[in-house]
mmCIF file of C-alpha atoms in Angstrom:
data_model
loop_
_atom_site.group_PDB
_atom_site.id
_atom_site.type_symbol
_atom_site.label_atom_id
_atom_site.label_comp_id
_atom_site.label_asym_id
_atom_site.label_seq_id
_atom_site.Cartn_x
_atom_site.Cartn_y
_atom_site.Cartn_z
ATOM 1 C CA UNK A 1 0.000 0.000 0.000
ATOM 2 C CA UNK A 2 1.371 3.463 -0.943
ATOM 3 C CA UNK A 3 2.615 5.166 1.949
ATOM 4 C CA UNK A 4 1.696 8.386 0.375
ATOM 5 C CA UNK A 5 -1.611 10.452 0.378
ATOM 6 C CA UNK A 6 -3.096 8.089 -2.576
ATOM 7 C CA UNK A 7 -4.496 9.991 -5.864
ATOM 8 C CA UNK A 8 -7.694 7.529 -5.596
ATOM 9 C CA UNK A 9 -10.655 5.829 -3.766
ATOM 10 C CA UNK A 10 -11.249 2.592 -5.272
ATOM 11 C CA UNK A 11 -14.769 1.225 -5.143
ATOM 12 C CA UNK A 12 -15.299 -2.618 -5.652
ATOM 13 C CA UNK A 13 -18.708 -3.977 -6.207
ATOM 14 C CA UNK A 14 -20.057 -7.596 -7.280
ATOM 15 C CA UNK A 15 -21.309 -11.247 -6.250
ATOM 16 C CA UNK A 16 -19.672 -14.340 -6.832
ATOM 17 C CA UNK A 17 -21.370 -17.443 -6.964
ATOM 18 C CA UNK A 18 -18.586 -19.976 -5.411
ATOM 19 C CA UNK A 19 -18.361 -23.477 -5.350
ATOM 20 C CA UNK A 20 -20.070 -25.464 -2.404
ATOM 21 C CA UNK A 21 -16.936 -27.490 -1.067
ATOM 22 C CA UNK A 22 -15.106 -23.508 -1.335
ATOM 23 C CA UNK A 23 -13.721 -22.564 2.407
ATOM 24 C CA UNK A 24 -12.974 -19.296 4.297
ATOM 25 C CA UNK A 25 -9.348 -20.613 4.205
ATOM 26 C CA UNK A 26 -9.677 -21.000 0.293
ATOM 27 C CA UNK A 27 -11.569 -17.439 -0.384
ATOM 28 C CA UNK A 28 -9.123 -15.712 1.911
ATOM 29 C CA UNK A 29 -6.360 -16.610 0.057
ATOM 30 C CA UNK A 30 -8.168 -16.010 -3.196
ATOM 31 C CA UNK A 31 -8.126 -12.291 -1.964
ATOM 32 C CA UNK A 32 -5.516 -11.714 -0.643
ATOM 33 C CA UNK A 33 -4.268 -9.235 -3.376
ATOM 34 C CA UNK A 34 -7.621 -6.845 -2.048
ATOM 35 C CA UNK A 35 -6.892 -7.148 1.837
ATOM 36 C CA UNK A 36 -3.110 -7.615 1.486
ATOM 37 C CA UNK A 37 -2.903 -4.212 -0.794
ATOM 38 C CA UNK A 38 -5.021 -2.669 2.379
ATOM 39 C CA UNK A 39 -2.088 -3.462 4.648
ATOM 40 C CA UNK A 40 -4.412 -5.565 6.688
ATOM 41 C CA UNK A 41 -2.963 -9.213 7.789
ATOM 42 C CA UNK A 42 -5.898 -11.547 6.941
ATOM 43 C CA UNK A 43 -9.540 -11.217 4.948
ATOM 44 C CA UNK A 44 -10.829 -10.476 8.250
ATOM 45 C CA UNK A 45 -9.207 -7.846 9.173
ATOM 46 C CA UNK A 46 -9.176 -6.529 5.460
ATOM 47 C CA UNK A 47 -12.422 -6.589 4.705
ATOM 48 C CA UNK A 48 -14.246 -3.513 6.580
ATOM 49 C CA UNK A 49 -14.520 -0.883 3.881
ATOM 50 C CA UNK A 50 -13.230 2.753 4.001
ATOM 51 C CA UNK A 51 -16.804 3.785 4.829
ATOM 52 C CA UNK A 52 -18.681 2.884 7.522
ATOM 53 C CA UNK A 53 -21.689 2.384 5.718
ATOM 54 C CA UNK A 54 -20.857 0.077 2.832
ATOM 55 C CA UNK A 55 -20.905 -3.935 3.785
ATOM 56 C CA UNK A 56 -17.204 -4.335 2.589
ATOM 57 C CA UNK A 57 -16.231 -7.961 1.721
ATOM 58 C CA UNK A 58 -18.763 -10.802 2.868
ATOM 59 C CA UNK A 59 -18.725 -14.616 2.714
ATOM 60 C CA UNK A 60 -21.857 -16.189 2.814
ATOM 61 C CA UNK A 61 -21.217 -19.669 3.590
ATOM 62 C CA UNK A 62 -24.506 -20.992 3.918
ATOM 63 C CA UNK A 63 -25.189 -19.788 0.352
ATOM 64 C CA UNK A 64 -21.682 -20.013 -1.054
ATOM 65 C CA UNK A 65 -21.832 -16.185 -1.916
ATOM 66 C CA UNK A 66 -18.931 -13.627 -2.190
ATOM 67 C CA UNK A 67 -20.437 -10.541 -1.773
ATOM 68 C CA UNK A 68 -18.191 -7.236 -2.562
ATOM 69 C CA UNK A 69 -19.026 -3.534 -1.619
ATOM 70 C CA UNK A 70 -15.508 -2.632 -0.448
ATOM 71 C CA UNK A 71 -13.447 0.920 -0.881
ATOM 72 C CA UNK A 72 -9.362 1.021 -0.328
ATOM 73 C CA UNK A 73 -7.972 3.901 -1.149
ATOM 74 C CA UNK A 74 -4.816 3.357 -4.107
ATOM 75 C CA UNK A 75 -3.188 4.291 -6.910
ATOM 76 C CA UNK A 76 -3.283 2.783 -10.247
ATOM 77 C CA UNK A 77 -0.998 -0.129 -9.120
ATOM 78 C CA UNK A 78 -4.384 -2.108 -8.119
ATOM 79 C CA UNK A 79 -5.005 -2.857 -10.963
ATOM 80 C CA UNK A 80 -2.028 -5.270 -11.149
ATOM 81 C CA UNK A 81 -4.331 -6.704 -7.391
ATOM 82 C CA UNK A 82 -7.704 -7.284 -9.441
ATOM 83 C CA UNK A 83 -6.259 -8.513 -12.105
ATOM 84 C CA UNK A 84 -4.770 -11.570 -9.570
ATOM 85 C CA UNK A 85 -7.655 -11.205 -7.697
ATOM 86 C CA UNK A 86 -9.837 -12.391 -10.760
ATOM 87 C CA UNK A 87 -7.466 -15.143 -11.405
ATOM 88 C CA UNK A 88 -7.675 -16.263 -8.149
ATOM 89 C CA UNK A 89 -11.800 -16.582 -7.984
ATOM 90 C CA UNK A 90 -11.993 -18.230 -11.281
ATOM 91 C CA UNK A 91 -10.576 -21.178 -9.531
ATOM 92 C CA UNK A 92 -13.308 -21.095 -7.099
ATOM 93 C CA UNK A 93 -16.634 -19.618 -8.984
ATOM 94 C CA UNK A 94 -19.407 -21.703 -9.631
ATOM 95 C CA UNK A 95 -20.864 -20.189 -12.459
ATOM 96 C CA UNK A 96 -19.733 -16.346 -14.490
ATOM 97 C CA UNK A 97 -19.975 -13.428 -12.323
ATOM 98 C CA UNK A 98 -19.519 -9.688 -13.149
ATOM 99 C CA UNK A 99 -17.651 -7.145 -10.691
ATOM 100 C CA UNK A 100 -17.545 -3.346 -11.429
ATOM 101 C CA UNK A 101 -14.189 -1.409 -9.882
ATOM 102 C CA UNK A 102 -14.605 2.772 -9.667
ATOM 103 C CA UNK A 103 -11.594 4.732 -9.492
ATOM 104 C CA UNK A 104 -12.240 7.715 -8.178
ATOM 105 C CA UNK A 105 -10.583 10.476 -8.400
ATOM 106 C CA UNK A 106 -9.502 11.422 -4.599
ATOM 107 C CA UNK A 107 -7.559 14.600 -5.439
ATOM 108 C CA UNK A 108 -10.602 16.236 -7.762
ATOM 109 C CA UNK A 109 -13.584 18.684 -6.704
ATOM 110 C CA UNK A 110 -16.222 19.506 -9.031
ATOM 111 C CA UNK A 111 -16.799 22.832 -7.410
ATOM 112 C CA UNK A 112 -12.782 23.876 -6.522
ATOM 113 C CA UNK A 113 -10.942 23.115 -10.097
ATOM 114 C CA UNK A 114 -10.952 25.138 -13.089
ATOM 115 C CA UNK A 115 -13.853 24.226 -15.419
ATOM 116 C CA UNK A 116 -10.983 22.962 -18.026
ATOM 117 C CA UNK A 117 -9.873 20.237 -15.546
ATOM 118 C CA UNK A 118 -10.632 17.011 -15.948
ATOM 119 C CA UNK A 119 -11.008 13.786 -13.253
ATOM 120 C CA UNK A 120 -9.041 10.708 -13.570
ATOM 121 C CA UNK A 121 -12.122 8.846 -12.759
ATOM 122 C CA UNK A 122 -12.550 5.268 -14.305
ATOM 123 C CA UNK A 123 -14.547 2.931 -14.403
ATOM 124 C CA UNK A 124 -13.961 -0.852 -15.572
ATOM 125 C CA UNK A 125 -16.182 -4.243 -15.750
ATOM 126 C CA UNK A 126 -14.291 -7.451 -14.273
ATOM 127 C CA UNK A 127 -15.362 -11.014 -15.562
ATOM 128 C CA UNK A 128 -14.603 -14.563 -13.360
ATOM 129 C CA UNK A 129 -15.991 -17.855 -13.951
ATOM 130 C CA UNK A 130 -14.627 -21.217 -13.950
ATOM 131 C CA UNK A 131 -14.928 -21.569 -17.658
ATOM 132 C CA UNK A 132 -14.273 -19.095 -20.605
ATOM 133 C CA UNK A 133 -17.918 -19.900 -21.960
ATOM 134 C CA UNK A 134 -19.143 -18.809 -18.374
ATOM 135 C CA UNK A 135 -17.756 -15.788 -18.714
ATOM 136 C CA UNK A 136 -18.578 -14.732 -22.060
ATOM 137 C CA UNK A 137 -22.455 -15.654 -20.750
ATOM 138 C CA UNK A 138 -22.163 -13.264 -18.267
ATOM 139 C CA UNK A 139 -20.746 -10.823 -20.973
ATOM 140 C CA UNK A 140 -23.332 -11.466 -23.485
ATOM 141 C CA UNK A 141 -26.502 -10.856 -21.024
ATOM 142 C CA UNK A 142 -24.950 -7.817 -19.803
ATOM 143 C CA UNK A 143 -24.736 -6.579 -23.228
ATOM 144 C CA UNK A 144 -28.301 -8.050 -24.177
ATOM 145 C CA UNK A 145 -29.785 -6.498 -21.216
ATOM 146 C CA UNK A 146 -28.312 -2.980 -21.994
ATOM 147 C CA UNK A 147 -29.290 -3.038 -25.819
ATOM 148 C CA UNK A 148 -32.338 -3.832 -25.339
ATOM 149 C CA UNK A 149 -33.201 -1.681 -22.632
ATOM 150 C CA UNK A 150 -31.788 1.361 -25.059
ATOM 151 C CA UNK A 151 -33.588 -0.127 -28.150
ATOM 152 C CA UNK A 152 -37.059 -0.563 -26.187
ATOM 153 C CA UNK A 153 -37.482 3.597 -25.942
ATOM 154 C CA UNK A 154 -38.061 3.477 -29.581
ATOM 155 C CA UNK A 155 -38.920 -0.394 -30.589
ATOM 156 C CA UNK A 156 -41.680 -2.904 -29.348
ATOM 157 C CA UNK A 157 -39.225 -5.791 -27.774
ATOM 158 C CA UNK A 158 -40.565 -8.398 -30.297
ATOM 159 C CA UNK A 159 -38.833 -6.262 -33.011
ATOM 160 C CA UNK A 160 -35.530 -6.811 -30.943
ATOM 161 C CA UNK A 161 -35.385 -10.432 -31.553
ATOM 162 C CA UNK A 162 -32.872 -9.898 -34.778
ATOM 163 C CA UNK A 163 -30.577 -7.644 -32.656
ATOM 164 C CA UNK A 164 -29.885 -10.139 -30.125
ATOM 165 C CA UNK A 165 -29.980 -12.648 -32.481
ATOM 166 C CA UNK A 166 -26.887 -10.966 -33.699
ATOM 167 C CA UNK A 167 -25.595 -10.591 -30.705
ATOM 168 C CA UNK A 168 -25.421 -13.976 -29.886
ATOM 169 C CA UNK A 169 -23.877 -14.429 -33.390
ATOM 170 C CA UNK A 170 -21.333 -12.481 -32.382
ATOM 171 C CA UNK A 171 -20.353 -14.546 -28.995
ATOM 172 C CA UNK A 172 -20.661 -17.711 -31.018
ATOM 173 C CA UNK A 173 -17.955 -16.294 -33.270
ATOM 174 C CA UNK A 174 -15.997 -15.527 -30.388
ATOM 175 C CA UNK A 175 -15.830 -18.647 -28.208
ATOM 176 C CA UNK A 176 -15.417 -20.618 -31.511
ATOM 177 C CA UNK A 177 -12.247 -18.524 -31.946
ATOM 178 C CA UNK A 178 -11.240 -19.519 -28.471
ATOM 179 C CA UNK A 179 -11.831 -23.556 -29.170
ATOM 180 C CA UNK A 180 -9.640 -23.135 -31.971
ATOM 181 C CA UNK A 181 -6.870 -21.233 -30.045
ATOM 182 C CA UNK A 182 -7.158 -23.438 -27.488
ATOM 183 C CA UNK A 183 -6.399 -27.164 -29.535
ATOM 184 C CA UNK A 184 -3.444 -25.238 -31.510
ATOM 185 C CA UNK A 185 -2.484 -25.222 -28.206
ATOM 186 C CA UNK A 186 -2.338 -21.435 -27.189
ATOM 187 C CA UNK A 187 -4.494 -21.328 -24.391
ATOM 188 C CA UNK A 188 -5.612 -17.397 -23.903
ATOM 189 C CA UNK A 189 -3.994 -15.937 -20.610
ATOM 190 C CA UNK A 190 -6.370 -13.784 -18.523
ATOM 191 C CA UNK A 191 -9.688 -14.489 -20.314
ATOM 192 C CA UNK A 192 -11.102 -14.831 -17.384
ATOM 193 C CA UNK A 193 -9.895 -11.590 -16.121
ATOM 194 C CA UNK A 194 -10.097 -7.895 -16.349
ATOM 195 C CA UNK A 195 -12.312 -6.966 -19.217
ATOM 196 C CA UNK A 196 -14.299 -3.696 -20.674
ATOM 197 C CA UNK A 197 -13.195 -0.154 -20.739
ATOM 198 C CA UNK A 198 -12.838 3.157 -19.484
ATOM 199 C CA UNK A 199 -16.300 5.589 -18.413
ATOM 200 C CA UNK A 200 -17.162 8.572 -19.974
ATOM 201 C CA UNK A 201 -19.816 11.337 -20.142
ATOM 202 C CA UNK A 202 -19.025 12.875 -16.964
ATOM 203 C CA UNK A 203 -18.264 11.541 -13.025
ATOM 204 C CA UNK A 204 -19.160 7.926 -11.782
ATOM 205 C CA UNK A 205 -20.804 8.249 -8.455
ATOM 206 C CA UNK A 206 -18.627 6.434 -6.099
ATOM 207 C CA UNK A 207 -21.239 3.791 -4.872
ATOM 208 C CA UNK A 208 -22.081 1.254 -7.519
ATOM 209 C CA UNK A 209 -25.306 -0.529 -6.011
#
């Protein structure tokens, strides 16, 4: 953890459906790159949020649920610590899961800086899953549900059947591509990792819920 003031507050937010036979033991390692970047000594002393009133990090046992509204403050070096962390749970998920990470900019006022100035705010989408075509389920619904949702303003949702049509078309081609990398025998690293892009059109709020 930078010993420094750090340039961000970093806003984690997701559920993870885990495995049944999946521990405390197991899951604490899992994230350790979260709690150990905190400077805390174990998942249990790492996972109380930097405000009081989010959960933080949460293992549900008796449903085999990870469950992730956690803030550390950081720089961009945690990325390196979601991108393990992701590795790490797609060992132990049960089935895809999305988590969204906020970096906010810590340093940035909306009413202090010139009107020139922009945040470093950003925003990314995480994927984990035990299986490549778990993940790119989770993808495709999240992209299903937005397009249609946009389309539906202006189009009856039975007219929307040829648009996700396409869509699945388009993750078909994908995971196809991925068979065929995989028995030439270059396996893809990190597809079950990090994935989508940076935010725009103005500030994130800070609480993703």
């Amino acid at each position: 953890m930078p010993s420094y003031n750090p340039p961000f507050e970093i806003h984690v937010h997701g559920q993870v459906l885990l495995r049944a036979d999946v521990g405390f033991d197991q899951l604490q390692e899992a994230l350790k790159p979260l709690w150990g970047y905190a400077g805390a000594k174990s998942l249990v002393d790492g996972a109380e949020s930097a405000y009081e009133e989010e959960p933080g990090i949460l293992f549900e046992p008796k449903d085999h649920v990870l469950q992730m509204c956690w803030t550390v403050r950081g720089d961009d070096d945690f990325r390196q610590s979601l991108d393990d962390m992701c590795m790490n749970l797609n060992e132990l998920a049960d089935q895809g899961a999305a988590i969204e990470v906020t970096f906010y900019d810590a340093e940035f006022d909306d009413e202090e800086q010139d009107r020139s100035a922009e945040s470093r705010d950003d925003f990314m989408m995480l994927f984990v899953g035990p299986t490549p075509a778990a993940i790119m389920q989770v993808q495709r619904d999240m992209l299903v549900q937005d397009v249609v949702s946009t389309m539906e303003r202006h189009f009856d949702a039975g007219e929307l059947v040829g648009v996700v049509g396409e869509i699945d078309k388009l993750f078909s081609q994908r995971f196809d591509a991925l068979v065929d990398s995989l028995e030439i025998g270059k396996p893809p690293r990190g597809t079950g990792g990090p994935g989508g892009g940076h935010g725009g059109g103005g500030r994130r709020p800070r609480h993703l819920h």
